């Protein structure tokens, strides 16, 4: 950024409205998340995500005036902030401070106030950064990082405040920007994806927490304690006759190295499996994947990947699926891939418990990312593919050496067939990813792979290892390969969005009941979908109701971390309010085939023998369900 980007502060117009501290404080508190997001977008990316978060909060909190302050007339705000001079004032202060934070040092190297590390708020022992978004958000963040501060301010005001360029020009002129026209032209080079600015990627009020560099922190703590002890000892030795207490004996030096940790970070010790090892292995899993890619011999890249894994810096984007530890490897991991994917260099590693993906831009290391996902016990279909990268709403996979065919299919269009994907050195051509898709769910693209055991369907849920899809009675699941199985998943594919980024290992869909609808409504299906996780617990269960001719299944009930609809206890009971074509409301309920009777209480009382219940009800009714099984055991309804 050039020093002439921001001019000296203009004086306030005495004719402008007067804002006192109470009015400004009320506006700041009401619109605090918006103001902090604005500051975060304008601050220079060179600060690192953690410091940008704290600085954005600090600049916003320092935006209050001292007593009363006159502010020039500013263009009208969007709905909810119209005519509020308090909001106008604090927004102007936040913008001015955020722009100053990106300026070069002043004369004699002096720092401006906005360039100093914030005194408050402070967080010790943790790095805070916004939650990672999808590929579109990452691409937008990289484009914004290449802009000057005033151009980022233009983009933020256009997107967050929804202001026309004329008002943006007046606001930035009042904030001290010298060449606003140049900033407007520069911001025009970034696509107008303003809806992405509402993403958690740019929300410094919704944060993830990670520890700072624990090894370095421990060393600094030990060094500080040693220095304090040395000062105390030196002071005491002044009074001791003839010297000190002698040597430290067998104690190790303060900065002793750990040979095991050093070995884990040595690229020369990475495990590389022979290309044909899987053919004679007793099981097919990630441990017999050969190392592939055009950069497997790039020692510098591998060293960076291992070093970032052990101690990620403040600018590294770190993400881990639920239940996945993000610490360094215990020993030398296995190399699965090192190569160029689109505009990034990617390294995939495996330590027996986790798949770890390191990615950095081709033109440097700024903006590197580190992702973790559990994969312990993965074998067969679960080890058929790994996500290499996501870009522009698409995903690329690295497939297992035993996969013979790869295709893409839309789960919502089972009759449409599958479209073969091009595979080069086990890397697939890009396919649409439902994990990063925004807006209404009109399609759900899944990966279809074929190996020596048959055809399988996997889906991207925003993690490194795609989830396996199955159908059938719990404990007797089968692959989604035939026409019947594909049609069984079609109405419920969009419900997979509810388990994105939850560490899901597999999802099974089981049609546990059919019910004749009252009148001439036809026959409805009751389906239970259960998402199992890599961590064992935390399974998510949805009971869904699908009427004839409907495109989607309706979620009737859901539960988390329960045995229902699973191999240990396949029983399930759920109910829904349904309106007939004649306008009559009914309470419908269904259980599995082992359900002997169903009873409803609460808003109404009704009983039915067998696995289904249908009784007239009123709109908005709330009822409790209890089912009795053939063996006399009772079960409650999912909530």
Coordinates of C-alpha atoms in Angstrom, one line a residue:
X1 CA 0.0 0.0 0.0
X2 CA 1.4 3.4 -0.9
X3 CA 1.7 6.2 1.6
X4 CA -0.5 8.5 -0.4
X5 CA -3.5 6.3 -0.1
X6 CA -4.8 8.1 2.9
X7 CA -4.7 11.8 3.2
X8 CA -4.5 13.8 6.5
X9 CA -7.7 13.8 8.5
X10 CA -10.2 16.5 7.4
X11 CA -11.6 18.7 10.0
X12 CA -15.2 18.0 11.2
X13 CA -17.8 20.2 9.8
X14 CA -19.2 22.5 12.5
X15 CA -22.6 22.4 10.7
X16 CA -22.9 18.7 11.0
X17 CA -25.0 17.0 13.7
X18 CA -23.5 16.7 17.1
X19 CA -23.0 13.2 18.5
X20 CA -22.5 12.7 22.2
X21 CA -20.9 9.6 23.7
X22 CA -24.2 8.1 24.9
X23 CA -25.7 8.2 21.3
X24 CA -22.5 6.8 19.8
X25 CA -22.3 4.0 22.4
X26 CA -25.9 3.0 21.7
X27 CA -25.2 2.7 18.0
X28 CA -21.9 0.8 18.6
X29 CA -23.6 -1.7 20.9
X30 CA -26.5 -2.2 18.5
X31 CA -24.4 -2.6 15.4
X32 CA -21.2 -4.0 17.0
X33 CA -21.0 -7.3 14.9
X34 CA -21.4 -5.3 11.7
X35 CA -18.8 -2.7 12.7
X36 CA -16.3 -5.4 13.7
X37 CA -16.8 -7.3 10.5
X38 CA -16.2 -4.1 8.5
X39 CA -13.0 -3.4 10.4
X40 CA -11.8 -7.0 9.9
X41 CA -12.4 -6.8 6.1
X42 CA -10.5 -3.5 5.8
X43 CA -7.5 -4.4 8.1
X44 CA -4.4 -5.6 6.2
X45 CA -4.2 -9.4 5.9
X46 CA -0.5 -9.2 6.8
X47 CA -1.5 -8.9 10.4
X48 CA -2.5 -12.6 10.5
X49 CA -6.1 -13.8 11.2
X50 CA -5.7 -13.9 15.0
X51 CA -4.3 -10.4 15.4
X52 CA -6.8 -9.1 12.8
X53 CA -9.6 -10.4 15.0
X54 CA -8.3 -8.7 18.1
X55 CA -7.4 -5.5 16.3
X56 CA -10.9 -5.3 14.7
X57 CA -12.5 -5.6 18.1
X58 CA -10.0 -3.0 19.6
X59 CA -10.6 -0.4 16.8
X60 CA -14.4 -0.8 17.1
X61 CA -14.3 -0.4 20.9
X62 CA -12.1 2.7 20.6
X63 CA -14.5 4.4 18.2
X64 CA -16.5 6.3 20.9
X65 CA -16.0 10.1 21.0
X66 CA -14.5 11.9 23.9
X67 CA -17.6 13.8 25.1
X68 CA -19.3 15.5 22.1
X69 CA -17.9 15.6 18.6
X70 CA -19.2 17.2 15.4
X71 CA -19.3 14.9 12.4
X72 CA -19.9 15.9 8.7
X73 CA -23.1 14.9 7.0
X74 CA -22.7 11.3 5.7
X75 CA -24.9 9.6 3.1
X76 CA -28.0 7.7 4.4
X77 CA -27.5 4.2 5.7
X78 CA -29.3 1.0 4.7
X79 CA -32.5 -0.1 6.5
X80 CA -32.2 -0.2 10.3
X81 CA -29.5 2.6 10.5
X82 CA -31.2 5.4 8.5
X83 CA -30.7 8.8 9.9
X84 CA -28.6 7.7 12.9
X85 CA -25.7 10.1 13.3
X86 CA -24.3 7.9 16.1
X87 CA -23.8 5.0 13.7
X88 CA -22.5 7.3 11.1
X89 CA -19.8 8.6 13.5
X90 CA -18.6 5.3 14.9
X91 CA -18.5 3.7 11.4
X92 CA -16.4 6.6 10.2
X93 CA -14.0 6.2 13.1
X94 CA -13.7 2.5 12.6
X95 CA -13.0 2.9 8.9
X96 CA -10.4 5.6 9.5
X97 CA -8.6 3.5 12.1
X98 CA -8.6 0.4 10.0
X99 CA -7.2 2.2 7.0
X100 CA -4.5 3.8 9.2
X101 CA -3.4 0.3 10.4
X102 CA -2.3 -0.6 6.9
X103 CA -0.2 2.6 6.2
X104 CA 3.6 2.5 6.2
X105 CA 5.4 3.7 9.3
X106 CA 5.5 7.4 9.9
X107 CA 8.5 9.6 10.1
X108 CA 11.4 8.2 12.1
X109 CA 9.6 4.8 12.1
X110 CA 7.0 5.9 14.5
X111 CA 3.9 3.7 14.8
X112 CA 0.4 5.2 14.6
X113 CA -2.0 4.2 17.4
X114 CA -4.0 1.9 15.1
X115 CA -0.8 0.0 14.2
X116 CA 0.1 -0.9 17.7
X117 CA -0.9 -4.3 19.1
X118 CA -4.2 -3.8 20.9
X119 CA -4.1 -3.3 24.7
X120 CA -7.6 -4.6 25.0
X121 CA -9.0 -7.1 24.3
X122 CA -6.2 -9.6 25.1
X123 CA -6.2 -13.4 24.9
X124 CA -3.4 -15.4 26.4
X125 CA -2.5 -18.9 25.3
X126 CA -5.0 -19.0 22.5
X127 CA -5.2 -18.0 18.8
X128 CA -8.7 -16.9 17.8
X129 CA -9.8 -16.8 14.2
X130 CA -13.1 -16.9 12.2
X131 CA -14.5 -20.3 11.2
X132 CA -13.4 -21.4 7.8
X133 CA -15.9 -21.1 5.0
X134 CA -16.0 -23.0 1.7
X135 CA -13.9 -22.7 -1.4
X136 CA -15.8 -19.6 -2.6
X137 CA -15.1 -17.7 0.6
X138 CA -11.4 -18.7 0.5
X139 CA -11.1 -17.5 -3.0
X140 CA -12.8 -14.2 -2.2
X141 CA -10.5 -13.8 0.8
X142 CA -7.4 -14.3 -1.3
X143 CA -8.7 -11.7 -3.9
X144 CA -9.4 -9.2 -1.1
X145 CA -5.9 -9.8 0.4
X146 CA -4.4 -8.6 -2.9
X147 CA -6.3 -5.2 -2.7
X148 CA -5.1 -2.0 -1.1
X149 CA -6.8 -1.0 2.2
X150 CA -9.1 1.7 0.5
X151 CA -10.1 -0.9 -2.2
X152 CA -11.1 -3.4 0.5
X153 CA -13.1 -0.6 2.2
X154 CA -14.9 0.0 -1.1
X155 CA -15.8 -3.6 -1.4
X156 CA -16.9 -3.8 2.2
X157 CA -19.1 -0.7 2.0
X158 CA -20.7 -1.9 -1.3
X159 CA -21.3 -5.4 0.1
X160 CA -22.0 -4.9 3.9
X161 CA -23.6 -1.5 3.7
X162 CA -25.1 -1.9 0.2
X163 CA -24.1 1.7 -0.6
X164 CA -23.9 3.1 -4.2
X165 CA -20.5 4.3 -5.4
X166 CA -21.4 8.0 -4.9
X167 CA -21.9 7.5 -1.2
X168 CA -18.9 5.2 -0.9
X169 CA -16.8 8.0 -2.4
X170 CA -18.0 10.6 0.1
X171 CA -17.5 8.3 3.1
X172 CA -13.9 7.4 2.1
X173 CA -13.1 11.0 1.3
X174 CA -14.3 11.9 4.9
X175 CA -12.1 9.0 6.2
X176 CA -9.0 10.6 4.6
X177 CA -8.5 8.5 1.5
X178 CA -6.7 10.6 -1.1
X179 CA -7.5 8.8 -4.3
X180 CA -11.0 7.2 -3.9
X181 CA -11.5 6.9 -7.7
X182 CA -8.4 4.6 -7.9
X183 CA -9.8 2.5 -5.0
X184 CA -13.2 2.2 -6.7
X185 CA -11.5 1.0 -10.0
X186 CA -9.3 -1.5 -8.0
X187 CA -12.3 -2.9 -6.2
X188 CA -14.1 -3.4 -9.6
X189 CA -11.6 -6.2 -10.4
X190 CA -13.1 -8.4 -7.7
X191 CA -16.3 -10.2 -8.6
X192 CA -19.4 -8.8 -6.7
X193 CA -19.9 -11.8 -4.5
X194 CA -21.3 -9.6 -1.7
X195 CA -23.4 -12.4 -0.2
X196 CA -20.3 -14.2 0.8
X197 CA -19.4 -11.4 3.2
X198 CA -22.1 -12.7 5.5
X199 CA -20.2 -16.0 5.8
X200 CA -18.5 -17.1 9.1
X201 CA -15.2 -16.8 7.2
X202 CA -15.4 -13.0 7.6
X203 CA -17.2 -12.9 11.1
X204 CA -14.7 -11.9 13.8
X205 CA -17.5 -12.4 16.4
X206 CA -18.0 -16.1 15.7
X207 CA -14.6 -17.6 16.4
X208 CA -12.6 -20.8 16.7
X209 CA -9.9 -21.2 19.3
X210 CA -6.6 -23.0 19.0
X211 CA -3.5 -23.1 21.3
X212 CA -0.5 -21.0 20.5
X213 CA 2.8 -22.7 19.7
X214 CA 2.9 -24.9 22.8
X215 CA 6.6 -25.9 22.4
X216 CA 7.7 -22.4 21.9
X217 CA 5.5 -21.2 24.7
X218 CA 7.0 -23.8 27.0
X219 CA 10.5 -22.9 26.0
X220 CA 9.8 -19.2 26.7
X221 CA 8.3 -20.0 30.0
X222 CA 11.3 -22.1 31.0
X223 CA 13.6 -19.4 29.8
X224 CA 11.8 -16.8 31.9
X225 CA 11.8 -19.0 35.0
X226 CA 15.5 -19.8 34.5
X227 CA 16.3 -16.1 34.1
X228 CA 14.3 -15.3 37.3
X229 CA 16.0 -18.1 39.2
X230 CA 19.4 -16.9 37.9
X231 CA 18.8 -13.4 39.2
X232 CA 17.7 -14.8 42.6
X233 CA 20.7 -17.1 42.8
X234 CA 23.2 -14.3 41.8
X235 CA 21.7 -12.1 44.5
X236 CA 22.0 -14.9 47.0
X237 CA 25.6 -15.7 46.0
X238 CA 26.7 -12.3 46.9
X239 CA 26.2 -13.4 50.6
X240 CA 27.6 -16.9 50.1
X241 CA 31.3 -17.5 51.0
X242 CA 33.4 -19.1 48.3
X243 CA 30.9 -19.5 45.4
X244 CA 27.7 -21.4 44.6
X245 CA 26.1 -24.8 45.1
X246 CA 27.9 -26.6 42.3
X247 CA 26.9 -28.0 38.9
X248 CA 23.4 -29.3 37.9
X249 CA 24.5 -32.9 37.9
X250 CA 22.6 -35.2 35.5
X251 CA 19.8 -32.6 34.7
X252 CA 19.3 -32.1 30.9
X253 CA 19.9 -28.7 29.4
X254 CA 16.9 -26.4 29.3
X255 CA 16.6 -26.6 25.5
X256 CA 17.2 -30.4 25.1
X257 CA 15.9 -31.8 21.8
X258 CA 13.4 -34.6 21.5
X259 CA 14.8 -37.2 19.0
X260 CA 11.4 -38.7 18.3
X261 CA 9.9 -35.3 17.5
X262 CA 12.8 -34.5 15.2
X263 CA 12.4 -37.8 13.4
X264 CA 8.7 -37.0 12.8
X265 CA 9.6 -33.8 11.1
X266 CA 12.3 -35.2 8.8
X267 CA 11.0 -35.5 5.2
X268 CA 13.7 -38.1 4.6
X269 CA 11.9 -40.5 7.1
X270 CA 8.5 -40.2 5.6
X271 CA 6.9 -43.6 4.9
X272 CA 6.4 -44.3 1.2
X273 CA 4.6 -47.5 0.2
X274 CA 5.5 -49.5 -2.9
X275 CA 3.0 -49.0 -5.8
X276 CA 2.0 -52.7 -5.8
X277 CA 1.9 -53.2 -2.0
X278 CA -1.9 -53.2 -1.9
X279 CA -2.2 -56.2 -4.2
X280 CA -0.7 -58.6 -1.6
X281 CA -1.9 -56.8 1.6
X282 CA -4.3 -58.5 3.9
X283 CA -6.6 -55.5 4.0
X284 CA -7.1 -52.5 1.7
X285 CA -6.8 -49.2 3.7
X286 CA -4.8 -46.0 3.7
X287 CA -1.7 -47.8 5.0
X288 CA -1.2 -49.5 1.6
X289 CA -1.7 -46.3 -0.6
X290 CA 1.4 -45.5 -2.6
X291 CA 2.8 -42.0 -2.6
X292 CA 1.6 -40.2 -5.7
X293 CA 1.9 -36.7 -7.3
X294 CA 4.5 -34.8 -9.2
X295 CA 6.1 -33.3 -6.0
X296 CA 6.9 -36.4 -3.9
X297 CA 10.6 -35.6 -4.3
X298 CA 10.3 -31.9 -3.3
X299 CA 12.0 -32.0 0.1
X300 CA 11.5 -28.4 0.8
X301 CA 7.7 -28.7 0.3
X302 CA 7.5 -31.8 2.5
X303 CA 9.6 -30.1 5.2
X304 CA 7.2 -27.1 5.2
X305 CA 4.2 -29.4 5.4
X306 CA 5.6 -31.3 8.4
X307 CA 6.8 -28.2 10.2
X308 CA 3.3 -26.5 9.8
X309 CA 1.7 -29.7 11.1
X310 CA 3.8 -29.6 14.2
X311 CA 3.5 -25.9 14.9
X312 CA 1.1 -24.0 12.6
X313 CA 1.8 -20.2 12.5
X314 CA -0.8 -17.5 13.1
X315 CA -1.5 -17.1 9.4
X316 CA -2.2 -20.8 8.8
X317 CA -5.9 -21.7 8.4
X318 CA -6.3 -24.8 10.6
X319 CA -9.5 -26.9 10.6
X320 CA -10.3 -30.3 12.1
X321 CA -13.5 -32.3 12.0
X322 CA -15.2 -33.0 15.3
X323 CA -13.3 -35.4 17.5
X324 CA -10.1 -35.1 15.5
X325 CA -6.9 -34.1 17.5
X326 CA -4.8 -31.5 15.7
X327 CA -1.4 -32.0 17.4
X328 CA 1.8 -33.0 15.6
X329 CA 2.6 -36.6 14.5
X330 CA 4.0 -39.0 17.1
X331 CA 6.4 -40.4 14.5
X332 CA 7.2 -40.2 10.8
X333 CA 3.8 -40.2 9.0
X334 CA 3.1 -41.9 5.6
X335 CA 3.1 -39.8 2.4
X336 CA 0.0 -40.3 0.3
X337 CA 0.3 -37.4 -2.1
X338 CA 2.4 -34.4 -3.0
X339 CA 1.6 -32.5 -6.1
X340 CA 0.0 -29.5 -7.8
X341 CA -3.8 -29.2 -7.6
X342 CA -5.3 -26.3 -9.6
X343 CA -3.4 -23.2 -8.1
X344 CA -2.0 -24.9 -5.0
X345 CA 0.7 -27.3 -3.9
X346 CA -0.9 -30.0 -1.8
X347 CA 0.5 -32.6 0.5
X348 CA -1.6 -35.5 2.0
X349 CA -0.2 -37.4 5.0
X350 CA -1.5 -40.3 7.1
X351 CA -0.4 -41.2 10.6
X352 CA -2.7 -44.2 11.2
X353 CA -5.3 -42.1 13.0
X354 CA -5.7 -39.0 10.8
X355 CA -5.6 -37.8 7.2
X356 CA -3.8 -34.5 7.2
X357 CA -3.9 -32.1 4.2
X358 CA -1.4 -29.2 3.8
X359 CA -2.0 -26.7 1.0
X360 CA -0.1 -23.6 0.0
X361 CA -0.4 -21.3 -3.0
X362 CA 1.9 -22.0 -6.0
X363 CA 3.5 -18.6 -5.7
X364 CA 4.4 -18.7 -2.0
X365 CA 3.3 -19.8 1.5
X366 CA 1.1 -16.9 2.5
X367 CA -2.4 -18.3 3.0
X368 CA -1.4 -21.9 3.8
X369 CA -4.1 -24.2 5.1
X370 CA -3.9 -27.3 7.3
X371 CA -6.9 -29.7 7.6
X372 CA -7.3 -32.8 9.8
X373 CA -9.8 -35.6 9.6
X374 CA -10.0 -38.9 11.5
X375 CA -9.7 -42.1 9.4
X376 CA -8.8 -44.7 12.0
X377 CA -10.2 -48.1 11.1
X378 CA -11.0 -47.0 7.6
X379 CA -10.9 -49.9 5.1
X380 CA -12.4 -50.9 1.8
X381 CA -14.9 -48.4 0.6
X382 CA -14.1 -46.0 3.4
X383 CA -10.6 -45.7 2.1
X384 CA -11.5 -45.4 -1.6
X385 CA -11.0 -41.6 -1.9
X386 CA -9.7 -38.5 -0.2
X387 CA -10.5 -34.8 -1.0
X388 CA -7.5 -33.1 -2.7
X389 CA -9.0 -29.7 -3.0
X390 CA -12.1 -27.5 -3.5
X391 CA -12.3 -24.5 -5.8
X392 CA -15.1 -22.6 -7.5
X393 CA -17.8 -24.9 -6.1
X394 CA -16.0 -28.1 -7.3
X395 CA -14.0 -30.8 -5.6
X396 CA -11.2 -33.1 -6.8
X397 CA -10.5 -36.5 -5.3
X398 CA -7.4 -38.7 -5.0
X399 CA -8.6 -42.3 -5.4
X400 CA -7.3 -45.5 -4.0
X401 CA -5.1 -47.6 -6.3
X402 CA -7.7 -50.4 -6.4
X403 CA -10.5 -48.1 -7.8
X404 CA -11.1 -49.0 -11.4
X405 CA -13.8 -46.5 -12.4
X406 CA -15.0 -43.1 -11.1
X407 CA -18.2 -41.3 -12.0
X408 CA -20.4 -38.4 -10.9
X409 CA -24.2 -38.8 -10.3
X410 CA -27.0 -36.7 -9.0
X411 CA -28.7 -38.5 -6.1
X412 CA -31.9 -36.5 -6.7
X413 CA -32.1 -37.8 -10.3
X414 CA -31.6 -41.5 -10.0
X415 CA -32.8 -42.2 -13.5
X416 CA -30.3 -39.8 -15.1
X417 CA -27.4 -42.2 -14.9
X418 CA -23.8 -41.5 -13.9
X419 CA -21.2 -39.4 -15.8
X420 CA -17.7 -40.8 -16.0
X421 CA -14.9 -38.6 -14.6
X422 CA -11.5 -38.3 -16.1
X423 CA -8.8 -39.7 -13.8
X424 CA -5.1 -38.8 -14.2
X425 CA -2.6 -40.4 -11.9
X426 CA -5.5 -41.3 -9.6
X427 CA -6.6 -37.6 -9.4
X428 CA -10.2 -37.0 -10.7
X429 CA -11.3 -34.1 -12.8
X430 CA -13.4 -31.5 -10.9
X431 CA -17.0 -32.3 -10.0
X432 CA -19.7 -30.2 -8.4
X433 CA -19.5 -30.4 -4.6
X434 CA -22.7 -30.2 -2.5
X435 CA -20.6 -29.2 0.5
X436 CA -20.0 -25.7 -0.7
X437 CA -23.2 -25.1 -2.5
X438 CA -25.4 -22.2 -1.3
X439 CA -29.1 -21.6 -1.9
X440 CA -32.0 -24.0 -2.5
X441 CA -31.1 -27.7 -2.7
X442 CA -32.1 -28.7 -6.3
X443 CA -29.3 -31.4 -6.8
X444 CA -26.9 -33.4 -4.8
X445 CA -23.8 -34.6 -6.7
X446 CA -22.1 -37.7 -5.3
X447 CA -19.0 -39.7 -6.2
X448 CA -19.6 -43.2 -7.6
X449 CA -16.5 -45.5 -7.4
X450 CA -16.1 -49.1 -8.6
X451 CA -13.5 -51.5 -7.2
X452 CA -13.2 -55.3 -7.1
X453 CA -16.0 -55.5 -4.5
X454 CA -18.6 -53.6 -6.5
X455 CA -20.0 -50.1 -7.0
X456 CA -20.2 -47.6 -4.1
X457 CA -21.5 -44.1 -3.6
X458 CA -19.6 -41.5 -1.5
X459 CA -20.6 -37.9 -0.8
X460 CA -18.6 -34.8 0.1
X461 CA -19.7 -33.4 3.5
X462 CA -17.0 -30.7 3.7
X463 CA -14.4 -33.1 5.1
X464 CA -11.2 -34.8 3.8
X465 CA -12.8 -38.3 3.7
X466 CA -16.1 -38.5 1.9
X467 CA -19.0 -40.3 3.7
X468 CA -20.2 -43.6 2.5
X469 CA -23.9 -43.9 1.6
X470 CA -25.9 -47.2 2.2
X471 CA -29.5 -48.3 2.3
X472 CA -31.3 -51.1 4.2
X473 CA -32.1 -52.4 7.7
X474 CA -29.5 -51.5 10.3
X475 CA -26.8 -54.2 10.5
X476 CA -27.8 -55.4 7.0
X477 CA -26.9 -52.3 5.0
X478 CA -26.1 -52.6 1.3
X479 CA -24.4 -50.3 -1.2
X480 CA -26.3 -47.6 -3.1
X481 CA -25.7 -49.3 -6.5
X482 CA -28.9 -50.6 -7.9
X483 CA -32.0 -48.6 -9.2
X484 CA -34.0 -49.4 -6.1
X485 CA -31.3 -48.2 -3.8
X486 CA -30.8 -45.0 -5.8
X487 CA -34.5 -44.2 -5.8
X488 CA -34.6 -44.8 -2.1
X489 CA -32.1 -42.0 -1.5
X490 CA -33.6 -39.5 -4.0
X491 CA -36.1 -37.7 -1.7
X492 CA -33.7 -37.5 1.2
X493 CA -30.4 -36.4 -0.4
X494 CA -30.8 -32.8 0.7
X495 CA -31.1 -33.8 4.3
X496 CA -27.4 -34.7 4.1
X497 CA -26.7 -31.0 4.4
X498 CA -27.7 -31.2 8.1
X499 CA -24.6 -33.3 8.9
X500 CA -21.9 -31.3 7.0
X501 CA -18.6 -31.0 8.9
X502 CA -19.7 -33.3 11.7
X503 CA -17.1 -36.0 11.3
X504 CA -19.5 -38.3 9.5
X505 CA -18.2 -41.7 8.4
X506 CA -21.3 -43.2 6.8
X507 CA -25.0 -42.4 6.3
X508 CA -27.7 -45.2 6.0
X509 CA -31.2 -44.7 4.8
X510 CA -33.8 -47.3 5.9
X511 CA -37.5 -47.3 4.9
X512 CA -38.9 -48.7 8.1
X513 CA -42.7 -48.3 7.4
X514 CA -45.3 -47.5 4.8
X515 CA -48.6 -45.8 5.7
X516 CA -51.9 -45.5 3.8
X517 CA -52.9 -41.9 4.1
X518 CA -56.4 -41.0 5.1
X519 CA -58.9 -40.5 2.3
X520 CA -57.4 -40.9 -1.2
X521 CA -53.9 -39.6 -0.3
X522 CA -52.1 -42.7 -1.4
X523 CA -49.2 -44.3 0.5
X524 CA -46.5 -42.4 2.4
X525 CA -43.0 -43.7 3.2
X526 CA -41.3 -43.4 6.6
X527 CA -37.5 -43.4 6.3
X528 CA -34.8 -43.2 9.0
X529 CA -31.4 -41.8 8.1
X530 CA -28.6 -42.4 10.5
X531 CA -25.2 -40.7 10.2
X532 CA -22.4 -42.5 12.0
X533 CA -19.3 -40.6 13.0
X534 CA -15.6 -41.5 13.0
X535 CA -15.5 -40.9 16.8
X536 CA -18.1 -43.5 17.5
X537 CA -20.5 -41.3 19.5
X538 CA -22.6 -38.4 18.3
X539 CA -24.6 -40.2 15.6
X540 CA -27.4 -38.1 14.1
X541 CA -30.8 -39.7 13.4
X542 CA -33.5 -38.2 11.3
X543 CA -37.0 -39.7 10.8
X544 CA -38.4 -38.4 7.6
X545 CA -41.9 -38.6 6.0
X546 CA -42.4 -38.7 2.3
X547 CA -45.8 -38.3 0.6
X548 CA -46.6 -39.5 -2.9
X549 CA -45.4 -37.1 -5.6
X550 CA -43.3 -35.1 -3.2
X551 CA -39.7 -34.1 -4.2
X552 CA -38.3 -34.0 -0.7
X553 CA -38.8 -35.9 2.5
X554 CA -40.0 -33.9 5.5
X555 CA -38.1 -34.2 8.7
X556 CA -40.6 -35.5 11.3
X557 CA -38.1 -36.0 14.2
X558 CA -34.4 -36.0 14.9
X559 CA -32.1 -37.0 17.7
X560 CA -28.4 -37.1 18.4
X561 CA -26.2 -39.7 20.1
X562 CA -29.0 -42.3 20.5
X563 CA -29.0 -46.0 19.5
X564 CA -32.3 -45.7 17.6
X565 CA -32.2 -46.7 13.9
X566 CA -28.8 -48.3 14.4
X567 CA -27.4 -51.8 14.5
X568 CA -27.6 -52.0 18.3
X569 CA -31.2 -50.9 18.4
X570 CA -33.0 -50.6 15.1
X571 CA -36.3 -49.6 16.6
X572 CA -37.6 -46.1 15.8
X573 CA -40.9 -44.2 16.3
X574 CA -41.9 -40.8 15.0
X575 CA -45.0 -38.7 14.2
X576 CA -46.0 -35.8 12.1
X577 CA -49.0 -33.5 11.5
X578 CA -50.3 -33.8 8.0
X579 CA -53.0 -31.9 6.2
X580 CA -55.1 -33.8 3.7
X581 CA -56.3 -32.4 0.3
X582 CA -59.7 -31.8 1.9
X583 CA -58.1 -29.5 4.5
X584 CA -58.3 -31.9 7.5
X585 CA -55.4 -32.2 9.9
X586 CA -54.2 -35.6 11.1
X587 CA -51.6 -36.9 13.5
X588 CA -49.7 -39.7 11.7
X589 CA -47.1 -41.9 13.4
X590 CA -45.2 -45.0 12.5
X591 CA -42.7 -47.5 14.0
X592 CA -40.7 -50.4 12.7
X593 CA -42.3 -53.8 11.8
X594 CA -41.7 -55.0 15.4
X595 CA -44.0 -52.3 16.8
X596 CA -47.2 -54.0 18.2
X597 CA -49.1 -50.7 19.1
X598 CA -48.7 -47.0 19.3
X599 CA -50.2 -44.6 21.9
X600 CA -50.5 -40.8 21.6
X601 CA -51.0 -38.6 24.7
X602 CA -50.8 -34.9 25.5
X603 CA -52.7 -32.7 23.0
X604 CA -54.9 -35.7 22.3
X605 CA -55.3 -39.4 23.4
X606 CA -55.4 -42.1 20.8
X607 CA -54.3 -45.8 20.4
X608 CA -53.7 -48.0 17.4
X609 CA -52.6 -51.6 17.0
X610 CA -49.8 -52.3 14.7
X611 CA -46.9 -50.1 13.5
X612 CA -48.9 -47.1 12.2
X613 CA -51.4 -44.6 13.8
X614 CA -53.6 -42.0 12.0
X615 CA -56.0 -39.8 14.0
X616 CA -57.7 -36.5 13.3
X617 CA -56.0 -33.6 15.0
X618 CA -55.8 -29.8 15.0
X619 CA -53.2 -27.6 13.5
X620 CA -50.3 -26.9 16.0
X621 CA -51.0 -29.9 18.1
X622 CA -48.2 -31.3 20.3
X623 CA -48.4 -34.9 21.3
X624 CA -46.2 -37.5 23.0
X625 CA -45.8 -40.9 21.4
X626 CA -45.1 -44.3 23.0
X627 CA -44.8 -47.6 21.2
X628 CA -45.0 -51.1 22.5
X629 CA -42.9 -53.7 20.7
X630 CA -43.8 -57.4 20.1
X631 CA -41.5 -58.4 23.0
X632 CA -43.3 -56.0 25.4
X633 CA -40.6 -53.4 25.5
X634 CA -41.7 -49.7 25.2
X635 CA -40.0 -47.0 23.1
X636 CA -40.5 -43.3 23.0
X637 CA -40.8 -41.2 19.9
X638 CA -37.9 -39.3 18.5
X639 CA -38.0 -35.5 19.2

